[in-house]
Amino acid sequence: MKPMLKIKRHEALRERLTDNPFCTDEQLARELSVSVQTIRLDRVRLGIPELRERVKSMAHTAQRKLRAIDSADVVGELLDIELGLRGISTMTVTPDMVIDRTGIARGYYMFAQANTLALAIIDAPAALTGVANVKYIKPIHKGERLIAKAQVIRQRGNKYFIWVKIRNEQEEVFRAKFIVVSLIGGE
Amino acid sequence: MKPMLKIKRHEALRERLTDNPFCTDEQLARELSVSVQTIRLDRVRLGIPELRERVKSMAHTAQRKLRAIDSADVVGELLDIELGLRGISTMTVTPDMVIDRTGIARGYYMFAQANTLALAIIDAPAALTGVANVKYIKPIHKGERLIAKAQVIRQRGNKYFIWVKIRNEQEEVFRAKFIVVSLIGGE
DNA sequence: TAGGTCTTAGTACCAAGTCATAAATAGGGT
DNA sequence: ACCCTATTTATGACTTGGTACTAAGACCTA
């Protein structure tokens, strides 16, 4: 492989690092057939930090992100809650929630926000979703700040009927009805 | 702060590292009032790798996890697809998908698997979920291997009616009906 | 041929470690 | 008091994956 032009190489460098950020300058140098120093110069010019910094920031943001959709009981941020009655949460649509091609947020994020809010307002030690009826009214885009309002409509035994509506600005963009079952003792 | 007993210190060390893995030996030494060497010895005894290795492995697993629910077009693994007709995907329930307290998988993971599969089988450059009707039949636990089958039931204009059923072993655990809208030109 | 950009080489230095070895200290038991 | 052992600390040499800086070639162009 012959050494390539600078601009081409910069592109190649960026590409290689996006699909494998765990790459030392030495490996990059070998792959692009230039010296390690050239890679370092390129990195400085392109504002790309060294391996360790890359990895560290990945670990940081990943930790934050995972916390957002994974370990948290509520996806989004819980603003207000009246157990057994109603609750409000917000969620801001970050760039990684949207499909690149269309710029529209993946549907399951709104589902997750609504569903976790519905579960949060149940006045029981544990609860499970039994049924969900969901309507996506308007596409949602990056940067939009969604507000979800949940309300218990009816309760029969250990079954709760809950409506959740999500608004963006004043516009309703999503609506869901959940039937949630509270678990008293068993699994 | 007086230096504490060895066993106590080991506990403290573990604790400190779980809620802040980005911690050098030097910081730990200061916090626990012992020398850096003691911390290193402790780490060796407890089998805890050095800071850089910790961060690296965090970044790795986080990348994998995020890829699972975030950047992939299909949550789970696409096994087979006939565009416009049907598709099959699998997903294994990892420990981080379940609620610690109950050991039951969070509902939105199954929703995500079903929803993304439904979208994947649409024969169009882009598609959006309009309506979802979801039924959770049985609780799902860690380690279970879910198989989702999607089928287009009816198509009217740019609206697709899709059924998705998720099975664990031979048992049906989840069922969903989606109405998906394909986008021809604009958003 | 001189001047510019690009690339490479080489040096000194750093952080956060590793490994191995040695010395200091503490806490008993007898 | 004295010995023994466990534990803790110190020390030095080496490693990775860099930064920062300087200097030297290479190559093109006017």
CSV table of C-alpha atoms (C1' of nucleotides) in Angstrom, one decimal:
chain,number,residue,atom,x,y,z
A,1,MET,CA,0.0,0.0,0.0
A,2,LYS,CA,1.4,3.4,-1.0
A,3,PRO,CA,1.1,6.3,1.3
A,4,MET,CA,-1.9,8.4,0.2
A,5,LEU,CA,-2.6,12.0,0.0
A,6,LYS,CA,-3.0,14.0,3.2
A,7,ILE,CA,-6.7,14.7,2.8
A,8,LYS,CA,-7.5,11.2,1.8
A,9,ARG,CA,-5.6,9.9,4.7
A,10,HIS,CA,-7.4,12.2,7.1
A,11,GLU,CA,-10.7,10.7,5.9
A,12,ALA,CA,-9.4,7.2,6.2
A,13,LEU,CA,-8.2,8.0,9.7
A,14,ARG,CA,-11.6,9.3,10.8
A,15,GLU,CA,-13.3,6.3,9.3
A,16,ARG,CA,-11.0,3.8,10.9
A,17,LEU,CA,-11.5,5.4,14.3
A,18,THR,CA,-15.2,5.6,14.1
A,19,ASP,CA,-15.6,1.9,13.5
A,20,ASN,CA,-12.8,1.0,15.9
A,21,PRO,CA,-11.9,3.6,18.4
A,22,PHE,CA,-9.7,1.2,20.3
A,23,CYS,CA,-6.8,1.7,18.0
A,24,THR,CA,-3.3,2.9,18.9
A,25,ASP,CA,-1.3,5.3,16.8
A,26,GLU,CA,1.1,2.5,15.9
A,27,GLN,CA,-1.7,0.3,14.5
A,28,LEU,CA,-3.0,3.3,12.5
A,29,ALA,CA,0.4,4.0,11.2
A,30,ARG,CA,0.8,0.5,10.0
A,31,GLU,CA,-2.6,0.4,8.4
A,32,LEU,CA,-2.1,3.7,6.6
A,33,SER,CA,1.6,3.0,5.7
A,34,VAL,CA,2.9,6.2,7.3
A,35,SER,CA,5.0,6.9,10.4
A,36,VAL,CA,3.6,7.1,13.9
A,37,GLN,CA,4.5,10.8,13.9
A,38,THR,CA,2.4,11.5,10.9
A,39,ILE,CA,-0.6,9.9,12.6
A,40,ARG,CA,0.0,12.0,15.7
A,41,LEU,CA,0.2,15.2,13.6
A,42,ASP,CA,-3.0,14.2,11.8
A,43,ARG,CA,-4.8,13.6,15.1
A,44,VAL,CA,-3.7,17.0,16.4
A,45,ARG,CA,-4.9,18.7,13.2
A,46,LEU,CA,-8.2,16.9,13.3
A,47,GLY,CA,-8.7,17.4,17.0
A,48,ILE,CA,-8.8,13.7,17.8
A,49,PRO,CA,-7.6,12.9,21.3
A,50,GLU,CA,-5.3,10.1,22.1
A,51,LEU,CA,-6.5,6.5,22.6
A,52,ARG,CA,-6.8,6.7,26.4
A,53,GLU,CA,-8.9,9.8,26.3
A,54,ARG,CA,-11.1,8.3,23.6
A,55,VAL,CA,-11.7,5.2,25.6
A,56,LYS,CA,-12.3,7.2,28.8
A,57,SER,CA,-14.9,9.4,27.3
A,58,MET,CA,-16.6,6.5,25.7
A,59,ALA,CA,-16.8,4.8,29.0
A,60,HIS,CA,-18.2,8.0,30.6
A,61,THR,CA,-20.8,8.7,28.1
A,62,ALA,CA,-21.8,5.1,27.8
A,63,GLN,CA,-22.2,4.9,31.5
A,64,ARG,CA,-24.5,8.0,31.4
A,65,LYS,CA,-26.5,6.7,28.4
A,66,LEU,CA,-27.0,3.2,29.8
A,67,ARG,CA,-28.1,4.7,33.0
A,68,ALA,CA,-30.7,6.6,31.0
A,69,ILE,CA,-32.4,3.7,29.3
A,70,ASP,CA,-31.2,0.8,31.3
A,71,SER,CA,-30.7,1.0,35.0
A,72,ALA,CA,-33.1,3.8,35.7
A,73,ASP,CA,-36.6,2.8,36.8
A,74,VAL,CA,-37.9,5.7,34.8
A,75,VAL,CA,-36.8,6.6,31.3
A,76,GLY,CA,-36.6,10.4,31.2
A,77,GLU,CA,-36.8,12.5,34.3
A,78,LEU,CA,-39.6,12.2,36.8
A,79,LEU,CA,-41.0,15.6,37.6
A,80,ASP,CA,-44.0,15.0,39.7
A,81,ILE,CA,-45.9,12.0,41.0
A,82,GLU,CA,-49.0,11.2,43.0
A,83,LEU,CA,-48.9,7.5,43.7
A,84,GLY,CA,-51.9,5.7,42.3
A,85,LEU,CA,-53.1,8.7,40.5
A,86,ARG,CA,-50.9,10.5,38.1
A,87,GLY,CA,-47.3,11.4,37.2
A,88,ILE,CA,-45.3,13.6,34.9
A,89,SER,CA,-41.9,13.0,33.3
A,90,THR,CA,-39.8,14.7,30.6
A,91,MET,CA,-37.2,13.5,28.2
A,92,THR,CA,-35.1,15.3,25.7
A,93,VAL,CA,-34.5,13.6,22.4
A,94,THR,CA,-30.7,13.2,22.0
A,95,PRO,CA,-29.0,12.6,18.6
A,96,ASP,CA,-28.4,9.0,19.3
A,97,MET,CA,-32.2,8.3,19.7
A,98,VAL,CA,-33.0,9.2,16.1
A,99,ILE,CA,-32.5,7.2,13.0
A,100,ASP,CA,-29.8,8.9,11.0
A,101,ARG,CA,-31.4,8.5,7.6
A,102,THR,CA,-34.7,10.1,8.6
A,103,GLY,CA,-33.9,12.2,11.7
A,104,ILE,CA,-36.9,10.8,13.4
A,105,ALA,CA,-36.8,9.3,16.9
A,106,ARG,CA,-37.0,5.6,17.2
A,107,GLY,CA,-40.5,4.7,18.5
A,108,TYR,CA,-39.4,2.6,21.4
A,109,TYR,CA,-37.9,5.5,23.3
A,110,MET,CA,-41.3,7.1,23.6
A,111,PHE,CA,-42.7,3.7,24.5
A,112,ALA,CA,-40.1,3.3,27.2
A,113,GLN,CA,-40.7,6.8,28.6
A,114,ALA,CA,-44.5,6.2,28.7
A,115,ASN,CA,-44.3,2.7,30.0
A,116,THR,CA,-41.8,3.4,32.8
A,117,LEU,CA,-43.9,6.4,33.9
A,118,ALA,CA,-47.0,4.2,33.9
A,119,LEU,CA,-45.2,1.7,36.1
A,120,ALA,CA,-43.8,4.3,38.4
A,121,ILE,CA,-47.2,5.7,39.4
A,122,ILE,CA,-48.5,2.3,40.5
A,123,ASP,CA,-48.8,2.2,44.3
A,124,ALA,CA,-47.3,-1.3,44.7
A,125,PRO,CA,-43.9,-2.9,45.4
A,126,ALA,CA,-43.7,-4.3,41.9
A,127,ALA,CA,-45.8,-4.1,38.7
A,128,LEU,CA,-45.8,-5.6,35.2
A,129,THR,CA,-47.2,-4.4,32.0
A,130,GLY,CA,-49.9,-6.6,30.6
A,131,VAL,CA,-51.2,-4.7,27.6
A,132,ALA,CA,-50.2,-1.6,25.8
A,133,ASN,CA,-52.1,0.3,23.1
A,134,VAL,CA,-50.0,2.9,21.5
A,135,LYS,CA,-50.5,5.6,18.9
A,136,TYR,CA,-47.7,7.6,17.4
A,137,ILE,CA,-49.4,10.8,16.3
A,138,LYS,CA,-46.5,12.9,15.0
A,139,PRO,CA,-42.9,12.1,14.2
A,140,ILE,CA,-40.5,13.3,16.9
A,141,HIS,CA,-37.1,14.9,16.1
A,142,LYS,CA,-33.8,15.4,17.7
A,143,GLY,CA,-33.6,18.1,20.4
A,144,GLU,CA,-37.3,18.1,21.1
A,145,ARG,CA,-38.3,18.1,24.8
A,146,LEU,CA,-41.1,15.7,25.5
A,147,ILE,CA,-43.5,15.9,28.4
A,148,ALA,CA,-45.3,12.8,29.4
A,149,LYS,CA,-48.4,12.8,31.6
A,150,ALA,CA,-49.8,9.7,33.0
A,151,GLN,CA,-53.1,9.2,34.7
A,152,VAL,CA,-54.7,6.1,36.3
A,153,ILE,CA,-58.2,5.9,34.7
A,154,ARG,CA,-59.5,2.8,36.4
A,155,GLN,CA,-58.5,0.2,38.9
A,156,ARG,CA,-59.9,-3.2,39.2
A,157,GLY,CA,-58.3,-5.6,41.7
A,158,ASN,CA,-54.7,-5.6,40.9
A,159,LYS,CA,-55.2,-4.2,37.4
A,160,TYR,CA,-54.6,-0.6,36.6
A,161,PHE,CA,-55.7,1.2,33.5
A,162,ILE,CA,-53.4,4.0,32.7
A,163,TRP,CA,-53.4,6.7,30.0
A,164,VAL,CA,-50.2,8.3,29.0
A,165,LYS,CA,-50.0,11.3,26.7
A,166,ILE,CA,-46.8,12.8,25.4
A,167,ARG,CA,-46.6,16.4,24.2
A,168,ASN,CA,-44.0,18.3,22.4
A,169,GLU,CA,-44.5,22.0,23.0
A,170,GLN,CA,-48.3,22.1,23.1
A,171,GLU,CA,-48.8,19.4,20.5
A,172,GLU,CA,-49.8,15.9,21.4
A,173,VAL,CA,-47.4,13.5,19.6
A,174,PHE,CA,-47.9,10.2,21.3
A,175,ARG,CA,-50.7,8.5,23.2
A,176,ALA,CA,-50.7,5.1,25.0
A,177,LYS,CA,-53.0,3.1,27.2
A,178,PHE,CA,-51.5,0.5,29.5
A,179,ILE,CA,-53.0,-2.2,31.6
A,180,VAL,CA,-50.6,-2.8,34.4
A,181,VAL,CA,-50.7,-5.6,36.9
A,182,SER,CA,-49.4,-5.1,40.4
A,183,LEU,CA,-47.6,-8.0,42.0
A,184,ILE,CA,-48.5,-8.4,45.6
A,185,GLY,CA,-46.4,-11.3,46.7
A,186,GLY,CA,-45.4,-13.7,44.0
A,187,GLU,CA,-42.9,-13.2,41.2
B,1,MET,CA,-8.8,8.9,59.1
B,2,LYS,CA,-6.9,6.0,60.6
B,3,PRO,CA,-5.8,3.1,58.4
B,4,MET,CA,-8.3,0.4,58.8
B,5,LEU,CA,-8.0,-3.4,59.0
B,6,LYS,CA,-7.2,-5.2,55.8
B,7,ILE,CA,-10.5,-6.9,55.3
B,8,LYS,CA,-12.4,-3.7,55.9
B,9,ARG,CA,-10.1,-1.9,53.5
B,10,HIS,CA,-10.7,-4.5,50.9
B,11,GLU,CA,-14.4,-3.9,51.2
B,12,ALA,CA,-14.0,-0.2,51.1
B,13,LEU,CA,-11.9,-0.5,48.0
B,14,ARG,CA,-14.4,-2.6,46.2
B,15,GLU,CA,-17.2,-0.2,47.2
B,16,ARG,CA,-15.3,2.9,46.1
B,17,LEU,CA,-14.5,1.3,42.7
B,18,THR,CA,-18.0,0.2,42.0
B,19,ASP,CA,-19.4,3.7,42.4
B,20,ASN,CA,-16.4,5.4,40.8
B,21,PRO,CA,-14.3,3.1,38.5
B,22,PHE,CA,-12.4,6.1,37.2
B,23,CYS,CA,-10.1,6.2,40.2
B,24,THR,CA,-6.3,6.0,40.3
B,25,ASP,CA,-4.4,4.0,42.9
B,26,GLU,CA,-3.0,7.3,44.2
B,27,GLN,CA,-6.5,8.7,44.8
B,28,LEU,CA,-7.5,5.5,46.5
B,29,ALA,CA,-4.4,5.5,48.6
B,30,ARG,CA,-5.2,9.0,49.8
B,31,GLU,CA,-8.9,8.2,50.5
B,32,LEU,CA,-8.1,5.1,52.5
B,33,SER,CA,-5.0,6.6,54.2
B,34,VAL,CA,-2.5,3.9,53.1
B,35,SER,CA,0.3,3.9,50.6
B,36,VAL,CA,0.0,3.4,46.9
B,37,GLN,CA,1.8,0.1,47.2
B,38,THR,CA,-0.8,-1.2,49.6
B,39,ILE,CA,-3.5,-0.4,47.2
B,40,ARG,CA,-1.7,-2.2,44.4
B,41,LEU,CA,-1.2,-5.3,46.6
B,42,ASP,CA,-4.9,-5.2,47.5
B,43,ARG,CA,-5.9,-4.9,43.9
B,44,VAL,CA,-3.8,-7.9,42.9
B,45,ARG,CA,-5.2,-9.9,45.8
B,46,LEU,CA,-8.8,-9.0,44.8
B,47,GLY,CA,-8.1,-9.5,41.1
B,48,ILE,CA,-9.0,-5.9,40.2
B,49,PRO,CA,-7.3,-4.7,37.1
B,50,GLU,CA,-5.6,-1.3,36.8
B,51,LEU,CA,-7.5,1.9,36.0
B,52,ARG,CA,-6.8,1.7,32.3
B,53,GLU,CA,-8.0,-1.8,31.9
B,54,ARG,CA,-11.1,-1.1,33.9
B,55,VAL,CA,-12.0,1.9,31.7
B,56,LYS,CA,-11.2,0.0,28.6
B,57,SER,CA,-13.5,-2.9,29.5
B,58,MET,CA,-16.2,-0.5,30.5
B,59,ALA,CA,-16.0,1.2,27.1
B,60,HIS,CA,-16.1,-2.2,25.4
B,61,THR,CA,-19.1,-3.7,27.1
B,62,ALA,CA,-20.9,-0.4,27.0
B,63,GLN,CA,-20.4,-0.2,23.2
B,64,ARG,CA,-21.8,-3.7,22.9
B,65,LYS,CA,-24.8,-2.9,25.0
B,66,LEU,CA,-25.6,0.3,23.4
B,67,ARG,CA,-25.3,-1.3,20.0
B,68,ALA,CA,-27.9,-3.7,21.2
B,69,ILE,CA,-30.6,-1.2,21.9
B,70,ASP,CA,-29.4,2.0,20.3
B,71,SER,CA,-27.6,2.1,17.1
B,72,ALA,CA,-28.8,-1.1,15.6
B,73,ASP,CA,-31.7,-1.0,13.2
B,74,VAL,CA,-33.0,-4.2,14.7
B,75,VAL,CA,-32.9,-4.9,18.4
B,76,GLY,CA,-31.8,-8.5,18.7
B,77,GLU,CA,-30.4,-10.5,15.8
B,78,LEU,CA,-32.1,-10.7,12.5
B,79,LEU,CA,-32.2,-14.4,11.4
B,80,ASP,CA,-34.4,-14.3,8.3
B,81,ILE,CA,-36.3,-11.9,6.3
B,82,GLU,CA,-38.7,-11.8,3.4
B,83,LEU,CA,-39.2,-8.2,2.6
B,84,GLY,CA,-42.9,-7.2,2.7
B,85,LEU,CA,-43.9,-10.6,4.1
B,86,ARG,CA,-42.2,-11.8,7.3
B,87,GLY,CA,-39.1,-11.9,9.4
B,88,ILE,CA,-37.5,-13.6,12.4
B,89,SER,CA,-35.2,-12.2,15.0
B,90,THR,CA,-33.8,-13.5,18.3
B,91,MET,CA,-32.7,-11.8,21.5
B,92,THR,CA,-31.1,-13.2,24.6
B,93,VAL,CA,-32.2,-11.5,27.8
B,94,THR,CA,-29.0,-10.2,29.5
B,95,PRO,CA,-28.8,-9.4,33.3
B,96,ASP,CA,-29.0,-5.7,32.6
B,97,MET,CA,-32.4,-6.0,31.0
B,98,VAL,CA,-34.1,-7.2,34.1
B,99,ILE,CA,-35.3,-5.3,37.1
B,100,ASP,CA,-33.1,-6.3,40.0
B,101,ARG,CA,-35.9,-6.5,42.5
B,102,THR,CA,-38.2,-8.8,40.5
B,103,GLY,CA,-35.8,-10.5,38.0
B,104,ILE,CA,-38.3,-9.8,35.3
B,105,ALA,CA,-37.3,-8.2,32.0
B,106,ARG,CA,-38.3,-4.6,31.4
B,107,GLY,CA,-41.2,-4.5,29.0
B,108,TYR,CA,-39.7,-2.1,26.5
B,109,TYR,CA,-37.0,-4.5,25.5
B,110,MET,CA,-39.5,-6.9,24.0
B,111,PHE,CA,-41.3,-3.9,22.6
B,112,ALA,CA,-38.1,-2.7,21.0
B,113,GLN,CA,-37.4,-6.1,19.5
B,114,ALA,CA,-40.9,-6.5,18.1
B,115,ASN,CA,-41.1,-3.0,16.8
B,116,THR,CA,-37.7,-2.9,15.1
B,117,LEU,CA,-38.5,-6.3,13.5
B,118,ALA,CA,-41.8,-5.0,12.2
B,119,LEU,CA,-40.1,-2.0,10.7
B,120,ALA,CA,-37.3,-4.1,9.2
B,121,ILE,CA,-39.6,-6.2,7.1
B,122,ILE,CA,-41.3,-3.2,5.4
B,123,ASP,CA,-40.2,-2.9,1.8
B,124,ALA,CA,-39.6,0.8,1.8
B,125,PRO,CA,-36.7,3.2,2.3
B,126,ALA,CA,-38.1,4.4,5.6
B,127,ALA,CA,-41.0,3.6,7.8
B,128,LEU,CA,-42.7,4.8,11.0
B,129,THR,CA,-44.8,3.2,13.6
B,130,GLY,CA,-48.3,4.6,13.8
B,131,VAL,CA,-50.0,2.3,16.2
B,132,ALA,CA,-49.0,-0.5,18.5
B,133,ASN,CA,-51.2,-3.0,20.4
B,134,VAL,CA,-49.1,-5.0,22.7
B,135,LYS,CA,-49.9,-7.8,25.1
B,136,TYR,CA,-47.4,-9.2,27.6
B,137,ILE,CA,-48.5,-12.8,28.2
B,138,LYS,CA,-45.8,-14.2,30.5
B,139,PRO,CA,-43.0,-12.5,32.4
B,140,ILE,CA,-39.6,-13.0,30.9
B,141,HIS,CA,-36.5,-13.7,32.9
B,142,LYS,CA,-32.7,-13.3,32.6
B,143,GLY,CA,-31.0,-15.7,30.2
B,144,GLU,CA,-34.1,-16.6,28.2
B,145,ARG,CA,-33.7,-16.7,24.5
B,146,LEU,CA,-36.6,-15.0,22.7
B,147,ILE,CA,-37.6,-15.6,19.2
B,148,ALA,CA,-39.7,-13.0,17.5
B,149,LYS,CA,-41.7,-13.8,14.3
B,150,ALA,CA,-43.3,-11.0,12.4
B,151,GLN,CA,-45.8,-11.2,9.6
B,152,VAL,CA,-47.4,-8.6,7.4
B,153,ILE,CA,-51.1,-9.3,7.6
B,154,ARG,CA,-52.5,-6.7,5.4
B,155,GLN,CA,-51.3,-3.7,3.4
B,156,ARG,CA,-53.5,-0.7,2.4
B,157,GLY,CA,-51.7,2.1,0.6
B,158,ASN,CA,-48.7,2.9,2.6
B,159,LYS,CA,-50.0,1.3,5.7
B,160,TYR,CA,-48.9,-2.1,6.8
B,161,PHE,CA,-50.6,-4.2,9.4
B,162,ILE,CA,-48.0,-6.4,11.1
B,163,TRP,CA,-48.3,-9.1,13.8
B,164,VAL,CA,-45.3,-9.9,15.9
B,165,LYS,CA,-45.2,-12.9,18.3
B,166,ILE,CA,-42.4,-13.6,20.7
B,167,ARG,CA,-41.8,-17.1,22.0
B,168,ASN,CA,-39.5,-18.4,24.7
B,169,GLU,CA,-38.9,-22.1,24.0
B,170,GLN,CA,-42.3,-23.1,22.6
B,171,GLU,CA,-44.3,-20.8,24.8
B,172,GLU,CA,-45.8,-17.6,23.5
B,173,VAL,CA,-44.8,-14.7,25.9
B,174,PHE,CA,-45.6,-11.6,24.0
B,175,ARG,CA,-47.8,-10.5,21.1
B,176,ALA,CA,-48.0,-7.2,19.3
B,177,LYS,CA,-49.9,-5.7,16.4
B,178,PHE,CA,-48.3,-2.7,14.6
B,179,ILE,CA,-49.6,-0.4,12.0
B,180,VAL,CA,-46.6,0.9,10.2
B,181,VAL,CA,-46.5,3.7,7.7
B,182,SER,CA,-44.0,3.7,5.0
B,183,LEU,CA,-42.5,7.0,3.9
B,184,ILE,CA,-42.2,7.4,0.2
B,185,GLY,CA,-40.8,10.9,-0.3
B,186,GLY,CA,-40.8,13.5,2.5
B,187,GLU,CA,-40.6,12.8,6.2
C,1,DT,C1',17.6,27.6,-6.8
C,2,DA,C1',14.9,29.3,-3.0
C,3,DG,C1',10.7,28.7,-0.4
C,4,DG,C1',6.8,26.3,1.0
C,5,DT,C1',4.4,22.1,2.7
C,6,DC,C1',4.6,17.3,4.3
C,7,DT,C1',6.7,13.6,6.4
C,8,DT,C1',9.9,11.3,9.3
C,9,DA,C1',13.2,10.9,13.1
C,10,DG,C1',14.8,11.7,17.5
C,11,DT,C1',14.8,13.5,22.1
C,12,DA,C1',12.9,14.5,26.7
C,13,DC,C1',9.1,13.9,29.5
C,14,DC,C1',4.6,12.1,31.7
C,15,DA,C1',0.9,9.1,33.8
C,16,DA,C1',-0.3,5.1,35.6
C,17,DG,C1',0.8,1.4,35.9
C,18,DT,C1',3.8,-3.7,36.2
C,19,DC,C1',7.2,-6.8,38.6
C,20,DA,C1',10.5,-8.0,42.0
C,21,DT,C1',13.1,-7.2,46.0
C,22,DA,C1',14.0,-5.3,50.3
C,23,DA,C1',13.2,-2.9,54.5
C,24,DA,C1',10.2,-1.2,58.1
C,25,DT,C1',6.4,-1.9,61.3
C,26,DA,C1',2.7,-4.1,64.0
C,27,DG,C1',0.8,-7.5,66.7
C,28,DG,C1',0.8,-11.2,68.8
C,29,DG,C1',2.4,-15.5,71.8
C,30,DT,C1',5.5,-17.5,75.0
D,1,DA,C1',11.9,-8.9,76.4
D,2,DC,C1',12.3,-11.6,72.3
D,3,DC,C1',11.1,-14.0,68.3
D,4,DC,C1',7.9,-14.9,64.5
D,5,DT,C1',4.8,-13.8,61.1
D,6,DA,C1',1.7,-10.8,58.6
D,7,DT,C1',1.3,-6.6,56.8
D,8,DT,C1',2.7,-2.3,55.0
D,9,DT,C1',5.9,0.7,52.8
D,10,DA,C1',9.9,1.9,50.0
D,11,DT,C1',12.7,1.5,46.0
D,12,DG,C1',14.3,0.7,41.4
D,13,DA,C1',13.8,-1.0,36.7
D,14,DC,C1',10.7,-1.5,33.0
D,15,DT,C1',6.2,-0.8,29.9
D,16,DT,C1',2.5,1.6,27.1
D,17,DG,C1',0.8,5.1,24.7
D,18,DG,C1',1.1,8.9,24.5
D,19,DT,C1',2.7,14.9,24.5
D,20,DA,C1',5.8,18.6,23.1
D,21,DC,C1',9.4,20.1,20.6
D,22,DT,C1',13.3,20.3,17.4
D,23,DA,C1',15.6,19.0,13.4
D,24,DA,C1',16.3,17.0,9.2
D,25,DG,C1',14.8,15.2,4.5
D,26,DA,C1',11.6,14.9,0.6
D,27,DC,C1',9.0,16.9,-2.9
D,28,DC,C1',6.7,20.3,-5.5
D,29,DT,C1',6.3,24.9,-7.4
D,30,DA,C1',7.3,29.4,-8.9
